[in-house]
Amino acid sequence: MDLQHLSTTEYIILEEIMCQQFLVVLIWLFMAIHGHSLRRRYRNGRQIRYHMSARIPKNISHLNCIINDSDSVCIDKLRMDRNAFHNLVLLTKDIGGLTDGKYMSSSEKLAMFLNILAHHEKNRSIKVDYMRSGWSVSQAFNECLRAILKLTPLFLVNPKPILEDEIEDRWKWFKGCLGALDGTYIHIRVPSEYKPRYRTRKGDIATNVLGVCDRNLNFTYVLPGWEGSAADGRNYYLCDGGYTNGKGFLSPYRGYRYWLRDWQGDNPPPRCREELFNMKHARARNVIERAFGLLKGRWGILRSSSWYSVKVHKRIISACCLIHNYIRREMDVDPLDMDMEEQVENQPEHIDVIESSEEWTTWRDELAQSMWNARSNQ
């Protein structure tokens, strides 16, 4: 169309038509954009999203119910009372380097960490309970794990030998003893190529943890991470150098009754000095069995395998032992120890015993004879 031959009236009419078409296009674009926005809002509406400022009051309320309201709730969730928990928070901040985040306090981080250890809670369960993201839960767990391990010099107990004037029947024969040594299995998950190394005699995949505890069930030494196929280092005693030129261990007699169940019920009493020594040795060594029983009873993460790597799991085991010592130090009464009776071991197929040196064997024979003479003179 030649616009030059259009009259003024025709030109105005054409301009109005073009404006109307342009307006229709704009309306169509607006409706398309608005419809796309509504569809996105509908899809996002299926997942409830909270702004952090809206979640903080609920987080604080949930945390207060655990760490401030009641000792019984705090012990059930975190395995320690309120006073012990708040003291642990201060220690992890002052010595362990644990810091408060912009939206998460050190108390909440430590509460999540202890909750995972105590009940073997999964990341997805903790993030729902504490209304946090899975990434935040994982970060808090690793931060607390590093902080607890930095407290090792403070929590690991320095062993003290049994004194010469000891009167307790369980310990008076083992003067100079530092504690009991034993091993226990902790189930773990490892890659397929490593499973033969971690397979125990019973076919389980586990790591062998070597532990030493004192007479008060406090751990003085922990060595996690041995392959489950490694022999279990049980039935030894550590003593100081007061009776020898160096340190060593006092092992029981081979070929004689040893386990506590052998002396209970209708079983006959010791009939020779070797059996008498083994009985007293087993009663004293039972503290490490009780210590491991308390440790696994307190921390659910040690009772079943988890998805953590072997390296991280070793650090978790060490952290559990350290917090175990802290709880027994800070709390007047250990709630788990109150109901724990003397443990009686199930007799294994065979006993792994490493014979002590000739010097220690001579001392063991002299000690066994002294026990037998004292019993005969009663």
Tab-separated table of C-alpha atoms in Angstrom:
chain	number	residue	atom	x	y	z
A	1	MET	CA	0.000	0.000	0.000
A	2	ASP	CA	1.350	3.407	-0.917
A	3	LEU	CA	1.055	5.560	2.220
A	4	GLN	CA	1.616	8.735	0.195
A	5	HIS	CA	-1.782	8.424	-1.572
A	6	LEU	CA	-3.727	7.928	1.684
A	7	SER	CA	-5.933	10.676	2.850
A	8	THR	CA	-5.647	12.033	6.339
A	9	THR	CA	-8.722	10.142	7.506
A	10	GLU	CA	-7.477	6.810	6.155
A	11	TYR	CA	-4.098	7.379	7.733
A	12	ILE	CA	-5.653	7.945	11.148
A	13	ILE	CA	-7.784	4.808	10.842
A	14	LEU	CA	-4.728	2.697	9.918
A	15	GLU	CA	-2.769	4.101	12.865
A	16	GLU	CA	-5.588	3.167	15.283
A	17	ILE	CA	-5.695	-0.401	13.907
A	18	MET	CA	-1.956	-0.847	14.414
A	19	CYS	CA	-2.169	0.510	17.977
A	20	GLN	CA	-4.967	-1.937	18.808
A	21	GLN	CA	-2.958	-4.876	17.449
A	22	PHE	CA	0.105	-3.793	19.449
A	23	LEU	CA	-2.030	-3.545	22.592
A	24	VAL	CA	-3.361	-7.073	21.997
A	25	VAL	CA	0.202	-8.394	21.714
A	26	LEU	CA	1.158	-6.677	25.001
A	27	ILE	CA	-1.884	-8.136	26.756
A	28	TRP	CA	-1.011	-11.600	25.457
A	29	LEU	CA	2.600	-11.317	26.651
A	30	PHE	CA	1.450	-10.129	30.099
A	31	MET	CA	-0.956	-13.052	30.442
A	32	ALA	CA	1.744	-15.531	29.357
A	33	ILE	CA	4.251	-14.174	31.869
A	34	HIS	CA	1.672	-14.050	34.657
A	35	GLY	CA	0.565	-17.611	33.919
A	36	HIS	CA	4.150	-18.872	34.035
A	37	SER	CA	4.617	-17.135	37.394
A	38	LEU	CA	1.464	-18.733	38.773
A	39	ARG	CA	2.606	-22.190	37.660
A	40	ARG	CA	6.009	-21.747	39.376
A	41	ARG	CA	4.336	-20.512	42.533
A	42	TYR	CA	2.035	-23.540	42.517
A	43	ARG	CA	4.951	-25.957	42.146
A	44	ASN	CA	6.981	-24.255	44.871
A	45	GLY	CA	3.958	-24.201	47.119
A	46	ARG	CA	4.078	-27.982	47.382
A	47	GLN	CA	7.287	-27.651	49.460
A	48	ILE	CA	6.785	-25.537	52.562
A	49	ARG	CA	9.570	-22.977	52.697
A	50	TYR	CA	10.381	-20.925	55.744
A	51	HIS	CA	12.516	-17.880	55.935
A	52	MET	CA	15.334	-18.249	58.466
A	53	SER	CA	13.899	-15.499	60.639
A	54	ALA	CA	10.652	-17.478	60.902
A	55	ARG	CA	12.471	-20.710	61.841
A	56	ILE	CA	14.707	-19.327	64.588
A	57	PRO	CA	11.979	-19.109	67.300
A	58	LYS	CA	10.970	-22.716	66.612
A	59	ASN	CA	14.609	-23.854	66.722
A	60	ILE	CA	15.155	-22.117	70.035
A	61	SER	CA	11.982	-23.594	71.485
A	62	HIS	CA	12.956	-27.130	70.433
A	63	LEU	CA	16.480	-26.717	71.820
A	64	ASN	CA	15.232	-25.314	75.130
A	65	CYS	CA	12.984	-28.334	75.605
A	66	ILE	CA	16.085	-30.535	75.470
A	67	ILE	CA	18.812	-28.616	77.288
A	68	ASN	CA	16.958	-26.340	79.714
A	69	ASP	CA	13.637	-27.813	80.788
A	70	SER	CA	14.493	-31.111	82.487
A	71	ASP	CA	17.525	-33.207	83.427
A	72	SER	CA	15.662	-36.400	82.552
A	73	VAL	CA	14.971	-35.205	78.996
A	74	CYS	CA	18.543	-33.980	78.578
A	75	ILE	CA	19.951	-37.303	79.796
A	76	ASP	CA	17.633	-39.262	77.526
A	77	LYS	CA	18.514	-37.226	74.432
A	78	LEU	CA	22.146	-36.255	75.065
A	79	ARG	CA	23.297	-38.744	77.750
A	80	MET	CA	24.199	-36.034	80.272
A	81	ASP	CA	22.370	-33.633	82.565
A	82	ARG	CA	21.910	-29.934	81.869
A	83	ASN	CA	24.833	-28.765	83.978
A	84	ALA	CA	27.254	-31.187	82.304
A	85	PHE	CA	26.012	-30.169	78.856
A	86	HIS	CA	26.464	-26.439	79.413
A	87	ASN	CA	29.944	-27.008	80.850
A	88	LEU	CA	30.817	-29.079	77.789
A	89	VAL	CA	29.646	-26.248	75.525
A	90	LEU	CA	32.017	-23.862	77.298
A	91	LEU	CA	34.926	-26.304	76.996
A	92	THR	CA	34.348	-26.916	73.289
A	93	LYS	CA	34.215	-23.168	72.673
A	94	ASP	CA	37.163	-22.135	74.851
A	95	ILE	CA	39.511	-25.056	74.098
A	96	GLY	CA	38.002	-27.020	71.204
A	97	GLY	CA	37.490	-24.007	68.951
A	98	LEU	CA	33.744	-24.486	68.401
A	99	THR	CA	32.143	-21.216	67.277
A	100	ASP	CA	28.644	-19.775	67.043
A	101	GLY	CA	27.330	-19.418	63.505
A	102	LYS	CA	25.178	-16.635	62.115
A	103	TYR	CA	22.019	-18.684	62.540
A	104	MET	CA	23.191	-21.651	64.673
A	105	SER	CA	24.617	-21.501	68.190
A	106	SER	CA	27.315	-23.760	69.593
A	107	SER	CA	24.739	-25.281	71.952
A	108	GLU	CA	22.565	-26.380	69.042
A	109	LYS	CA	25.549	-27.807	67.159
A	110	LEU	CA	26.648	-29.834	70.176
A	111	ALA	CA	23.096	-30.986	70.910
A	112	MET	CA	22.728	-32.337	67.367
A	113	PHE	CA	26.136	-34.018	67.621
A	114	LEU	CA	25.330	-35.763	70.921
A	115	ASN	CA	21.883	-36.737	69.660
A	116	ILE	CA	23.441	-38.482	66.659
A	117	LEU	CA	25.947	-40.336	68.853
A	118	ALA	CA	23.432	-41.342	71.507
A	119	HIS	CA	20.663	-42.637	69.235
A	120	HIS	CA	22.468	-43.174	65.917
A	121	GLU	CA	20.081	-40.721	64.297
A	122	LYS	CA	20.370	-40.255	60.564
A	123	ASN	CA	21.033	-36.888	58.979
A	124	ARG	CA	17.535	-36.696	57.511
A	125	SER	CA	15.961	-37.277	60.944
A	126	ILE	CA	18.063	-34.623	62.665
A	127	LYS	CA	17.356	-32.028	59.972
A	128	VAL	CA	13.617	-32.517	60.508
A	129	ASP	CA	13.816	-32.399	64.319
A	130	TYR	CA	16.023	-29.302	64.382
A	131	MET	CA	14.590	-27.712	61.212
A	132	ARG	CA	17.967	-27.439	59.527
A	133	SER	CA	19.293	-28.426	56.139
A	134	GLY	CA	21.203	-31.671	55.733
A	135	TRP	CA	24.334	-29.699	54.858
A	136	SER	CA	24.080	-27.678	58.088
A	137	VAL	CA	23.691	-30.865	60.168
A	138	SER	CA	26.730	-32.444	58.510
A	139	GLN	CA	28.850	-29.335	59.011
A	140	ALA	CA	27.851	-29.061	62.674
A	141	PHE	CA	28.663	-32.752	63.269
A	142	ASN	CA	32.167	-32.432	61.842
A	143	GLU	CA	32.850	-29.207	63.723
A	144	CYS	CA	31.846	-30.793	67.036
A	145	LEU	CA	33.855	-33.940	66.311
A	146	ARG	CA	37.003	-31.875	65.781
A	147	ALA	CA	36.305	-29.843	68.912
A	148	ILE	CA	35.854	-32.925	71.122
A	149	LEU	CA	39.064	-34.541	69.868
A	150	LYS	CA	40.957	-31.365	70.782
A	151	LEU	CA	39.885	-32.010	74.393
A	152	THR	CA	41.755	-35.342	74.512
A	153	PRO	CA	44.436	-34.142	76.993
A	154	LEU	CA	41.683	-32.880	79.268
A	155	PHE	CA	39.323	-35.880	79.126
A	156	LEU	CA	41.681	-38.848	78.833
A	157	VAL	CA	42.389	-40.012	82.387
A	158	ASN	CA	45.966	-40.354	83.595
A	159	PRO	CA	46.233	-43.860	85.132
A	160	LYS	CA	47.164	-44.227	88.787
A	161	PRO	CA	48.683	-47.474	90.123
A	162	ILE	CA	47.083	-49.525	92.875
A	163	LEU	CA	48.701	-48.512	96.156
A	164	GLU	CA	50.456	-50.780	98.630
A	165	ASP	CA	47.837	-50.171	101.312
A	166	GLU	CA	44.867	-51.125	99.079
A	167	ILE	CA	42.208	-53.012	101.054
A	168	GLU	CA	39.559	-53.723	98.396
A	169	ASP	CA	39.547	-57.468	97.772
A	170	ARG	CA	39.248	-57.039	94.014
A	171	TRP	CA	42.480	-55.025	93.756
A	172	LYS	CA	44.656	-55.630	96.803
A	173	TRP	CA	46.592	-58.458	95.124
A	174	PHE	CA	47.466	-56.394	92.060
A	175	LYS	CA	49.517	-53.602	93.633
A	176	GLY	CA	51.031	-51.310	91.031
A	177	CYS	CA	48.382	-52.121	88.444
A	178	LEU	CA	47.418	-49.316	86.093
A	179	GLY	CA	44.245	-50.865	84.672
A	180	ALA	CA	42.645	-53.544	82.550
A	181	LEU	CA	43.253	-54.059	78.843
A	182	ASP	CA	40.808	-55.595	76.382
A	183	GLY	CA	39.454	-55.339	72.870
A	184	THR	CA	35.943	-55.050	71.491
A	185	TYR	CA	34.371	-55.120	68.030
A	186	ILE	CA	32.541	-52.124	66.535
A	187	HIS	CA	30.572	-52.843	63.358
A	188	ILE	CA	31.429	-50.641	60.374
A	189	ARG	CA	30.873	-50.466	56.611
A	190	VAL	CA	33.873	-50.693	54.295
A	191	PRO	CA	34.343	-51.022	50.517
A	192	SER	CA	34.062	-54.540	49.131
A	193	GLU	CA	37.788	-54.886	48.496
A	194	TYR	CA	38.551	-54.238	52.197
A	195	LYS	CA	35.941	-56.557	53.695
A	196	PRO	CA	38.271	-59.587	54.089
A	197	ARG	CA	40.576	-57.479	56.275
A	198	TYR	CA	37.722	-56.394	58.549
A	199	ARG	CA	35.891	-59.747	58.747
A	200	THR	CA	35.840	-61.248	62.248
A	201	ARG	CA	35.857	-64.916	63.173
A	202	LYS	CA	32.056	-64.790	63.272
A	203	GLY	CA	31.859	-63.279	59.782
A	204	ASP	CA	30.920	-59.736	60.834
A	205	ILE	CA	32.526	-56.649	59.310
A	206	ALA	CA	33.991	-54.750	62.252
A	207	THR	CA	36.929	-52.788	63.562
A	208	ASN	CA	38.791	-53.999	66.632
A	209	VAL	CA	39.112	-51.356	69.349
A	210	LEU	CA	41.834	-51.748	71.959
A	211	GLY	CA	41.002	-50.050	75.242
A	212	VAL	CA	42.539	-49.632	78.689
A	213	CYS	CA	40.517	-48.440	81.662
A	214	ASP	CA	41.231	-47.797	85.334
A	215	ARG	CA	39.367	-49.193	88.316
A	216	ASN	CA	36.735	-46.418	88.028
A	217	LEU	CA	35.744	-47.420	84.456
A	218	ASN	CA	37.476	-44.401	82.911
A	219	PHE	CA	39.383	-44.947	79.695
A	220	THR	CA	43.107	-44.214	79.924
A	221	TYR	CA	44.022	-45.365	76.411
A	222	VAL	CA	42.039	-46.095	73.243
A	223	LEU	CA	43.327	-47.418	69.926
A	224	PRO	CA	40.519	-47.814	67.340
A	225	GLY	CA	40.852	-48.854	63.731
A	226	TRP	CA	42.362	-52.337	63.832
A	227	GLU	CA	40.972	-54.688	61.207
A	228	GLY	CA	38.398	-57.111	62.598
A	229	SER	CA	40.537	-60.035	61.480
A	230	ALA	CA	43.237	-58.977	63.966
A	231	ALA	CA	43.389	-61.074	67.122
A	232	ASP	CA	41.499	-59.652	70.055
A	233	GLY	CA	43.951	-58.402	72.697
A	234	ARG	CA	42.234	-59.619	75.832
A	235	ASN	CA	43.133	-60.945	79.242
A	236	TYR	CA	46.090	-58.730	80.041
A	237	TYR	CA	46.952	-56.476	82.933
A	238	LEU	CA	49.129	-53.403	82.759
A	239	CYS	CA	51.339	-52.667	85.708
A	240	ASP	CA	53.917	-50.011	86.475
A	241	GLY	CA	57.617	-50.580	86.801
A	242	GLY	CA	57.623	-51.021	90.572
A	243	TYR	CA	58.089	-54.788	90.388
A	244	THR	CA	60.194	-54.983	87.218
A	245	ASN	CA	62.683	-52.897	85.319
A	246	GLY	CA	59.996	-51.810	82.864
A	247	LYS	CA	56.307	-51.968	82.101
A	248	GLY	CA	54.505	-55.114	81.060
A	249	PHE	CA	51.330	-57.122	81.528
A	250	LEU	CA	50.150	-59.880	83.814
A	251	SER	CA	48.410	-62.668	81.891
A	252	PRO	CA	46.243	-65.522	83.279
A	253	TYR	CA	47.197	-69.204	83.272
A	254	ARG	CA	46.443	-71.231	80.177
A	255	GLY	CA	44.443	-74.437	80.482
A	256	TYR	CA	42.596	-73.448	83.667
A	257	ARG	CA	39.142	-72.028	84.307
A	258	TYR	CA	39.044	-68.281	83.841
A	259	TRP	CA	35.696	-66.698	82.985
A	260	LEU	CA	33.452	-65.438	85.796
A	261	ARG	CA	30.686	-67.845	84.822
A	262	ASP	CA	33.068	-70.702	85.690
A	263	TRP	CA	32.895	-69.757	89.370
A	264	GLN	CA	29.157	-69.138	89.713
A	265	GLY	CA	26.201	-71.403	90.455
A	266	ASP	CA	27.008	-75.033	91.174
A	267	ASN	CA	30.551	-74.824	89.806
A	268	PRO	CA	33.219	-75.868	92.323
A	269	PRO	CA	35.537	-73.255	93.910
A	270	PRO	CA	39.164	-72.952	92.836
A	271	ARG	CA	41.017	-76.208	93.394
A	272	CYS	CA	44.600	-74.980	92.858
A	273	ARG	CA	46.614	-71.805	92.926
A	274	GLU	CA	46.320	-71.330	89.143
A	275	GLU	CA	42.524	-71.378	89.255
A	276	LEU	CA	42.484	-69.069	92.269
A	277	PHE	CA	44.724	-66.601	90.469
A	278	ASN	CA	42.579	-66.774	87.318
A	279	MET	CA	39.420	-66.125	89.332
A	280	LYS	CA	40.823	-63.001	91.004
A	281	HIS	CA	42.360	-61.879	87.726
A	282	ALA	CA	38.988	-62.230	85.955
A	283	ARG	CA	37.153	-60.300	88.688
A	284	ALA	CA	39.586	-57.410	88.480
A	285	ARG	CA	39.743	-57.467	84.677
A	286	ASN	CA	35.963	-57.297	84.544
A	287	VAL	CA	36.166	-53.497	84.834
A	288	ILE	CA	37.101	-53.224	81.154
A	289	GLU	CA	34.105	-55.393	80.206
A	290	ARG	CA	31.862	-53.079	82.201
A	291	ALA	CA	33.510	-50.009	80.663
A	292	PHE	CA	32.848	-51.291	77.143
A	293	GLY	CA	29.311	-52.232	78.183
A	294	LEU	CA	28.684	-48.692	79.420
A	295	LEU	CA	30.254	-47.221	76.294
A	296	LYS	CA	28.033	-49.171	73.894
A	297	GLY	CA	24.985	-48.735	76.099
A	298	ARG	CA	25.481	-44.974	76.125
A	299	TRP	CA	26.230	-44.417	72.426
A	300	GLY	CA	23.911	-46.084	69.936
A	301	ILE	CA	26.229	-45.260	67.039
A	302	LEU	CA	28.630	-47.917	68.377
A	303	ARG	CA	26.000	-50.670	68.431
A	304	SER	CA	25.379	-50.838	64.685
A	305	SER	CA	27.273	-50.016	61.516
A	306	SER	CA	27.010	-46.538	60.018
A	307	TRP	CA	27.763	-44.964	56.656
A	308	TYR	CA	30.733	-42.975	57.882
A	309	SER	CA	34.131	-43.793	56.441
A	310	VAL	CA	36.596	-45.872	58.452
A	311	LYS	CA	38.681	-42.772	59.154
A	312	VAL	CA	35.715	-40.812	60.488
A	313	HIS	CA	34.409	-43.829	62.415
A	314	LYS	CA	37.748	-44.164	64.218
A	315	ARG	CA	37.459	-40.547	65.311
A	316	ILE	CA	33.860	-41.100	66.420
A	317	ILE	CA	34.925	-44.035	68.629
A	318	SER	CA	37.636	-41.925	70.240
A	319	ALA	CA	35.174	-39.071	70.803
A	320	CYS	CA	32.666	-41.431	72.436
A	321	CYS	CA	35.330	-42.653	74.877
A	322	LEU	CA	36.329	-39.085	75.733
A	323	ILE	CA	32.751	-37.956	76.391
A	324	HIS	CA	32.227	-41.161	78.435
A	325	ASN	CA	35.071	-40.052	80.720
A	326	TYR	CA	33.671	-36.530	80.882
A	327	ILE	CA	30.210	-37.740	81.913
A	328	ARG	CA	31.621	-39.937	84.687
A	329	ARG	CA	33.657	-36.990	85.929
A	330	GLU	CA	30.946	-34.332	85.805
A	331	MET	CA	27.888	-36.300	86.952
A	332	ASP	CA	27.679	-37.508	90.533
A	333	VAL	CA	25.780	-40.614	89.478
A	334	ASP	CA	26.109	-42.289	86.107
A	335	PRO	CA	22.515	-43.309	85.241
A	336	LEU	CA	23.711	-46.248	83.135
A	337	ASP	CA	26.091	-47.541	85.796
A	338	MET	CA	23.347	-47.605	88.430
A	339	ASP	CA	21.501	-50.495	86.803
A	340	MET	CA	24.489	-52.341	85.369
A	341	GLU	CA	25.221	-55.558	87.178
A	342	GLU	CA	28.473	-57.454	87.140
A	343	GLN	CA	28.880	-58.601	83.565
A	344	VAL	CA	29.400	-62.284	82.908
A	345	GLU	CA	31.102	-62.988	79.613
A	346	ASN	CA	30.027	-65.726	77.262
A	347	GLN	CA	32.884	-68.184	77.140
A	348	PRO	CA	34.459	-68.069	73.662
A	349	GLU	CA	35.680	-70.976	71.624
A	350	HIS	CA	39.251	-70.222	72.681
A	351	ILE	CA	41.084	-67.598	74.718
A	352	ASP	CA	43.705	-65.404	73.082
A	353	VAL	CA	46.483	-65.016	75.629
A	354	ILE	CA	49.938	-63.638	75.022
A	355	GLU	CA	52.380	-65.011	77.551
A	356	SER	CA	54.228	-62.398	79.584
A	357	SER	CA	57.982	-62.289	79.952
A	358	GLU	CA	59.884	-64.721	82.179
A	359	GLU	CA	60.270	-62.052	84.857
A	360	TRP	CA	56.531	-61.346	84.892
A	361	THR	CA	55.727	-65.065	84.793
A	362	THR	CA	57.851	-65.582	87.900
A	363	TRP	CA	56.054	-62.758	89.659
A	364	ARG	CA	52.695	-64.244	88.629
A	365	ASP	CA	53.674	-67.610	90.146
A	366	GLU	CA	54.732	-65.931	93.375
A	367	LEU	CA	51.522	-63.923	93.475
A	368	ALA	CA	49.399	-67.015	92.833
A	369	GLN	CA	51.188	-68.884	95.633
A	370	SER	CA	50.607	-65.970	98.025
A	371	MET	CA	46.897	-66.000	97.174
A	372	TRP	CA	46.708	-69.738	97.760
A	373	ASN	CA	48.569	-69.521	101.096
A	374	ALA	CA	46.316	-66.703	102.300
A	375	ARG	CA	43.240	-68.741	101.369
A	376	SER	CA	44.574	-71.868	103.129
A	377	ASN	CA	45.258	-69.926	106.324
A	378	GLN	CA	41.712	-68.603	106.603
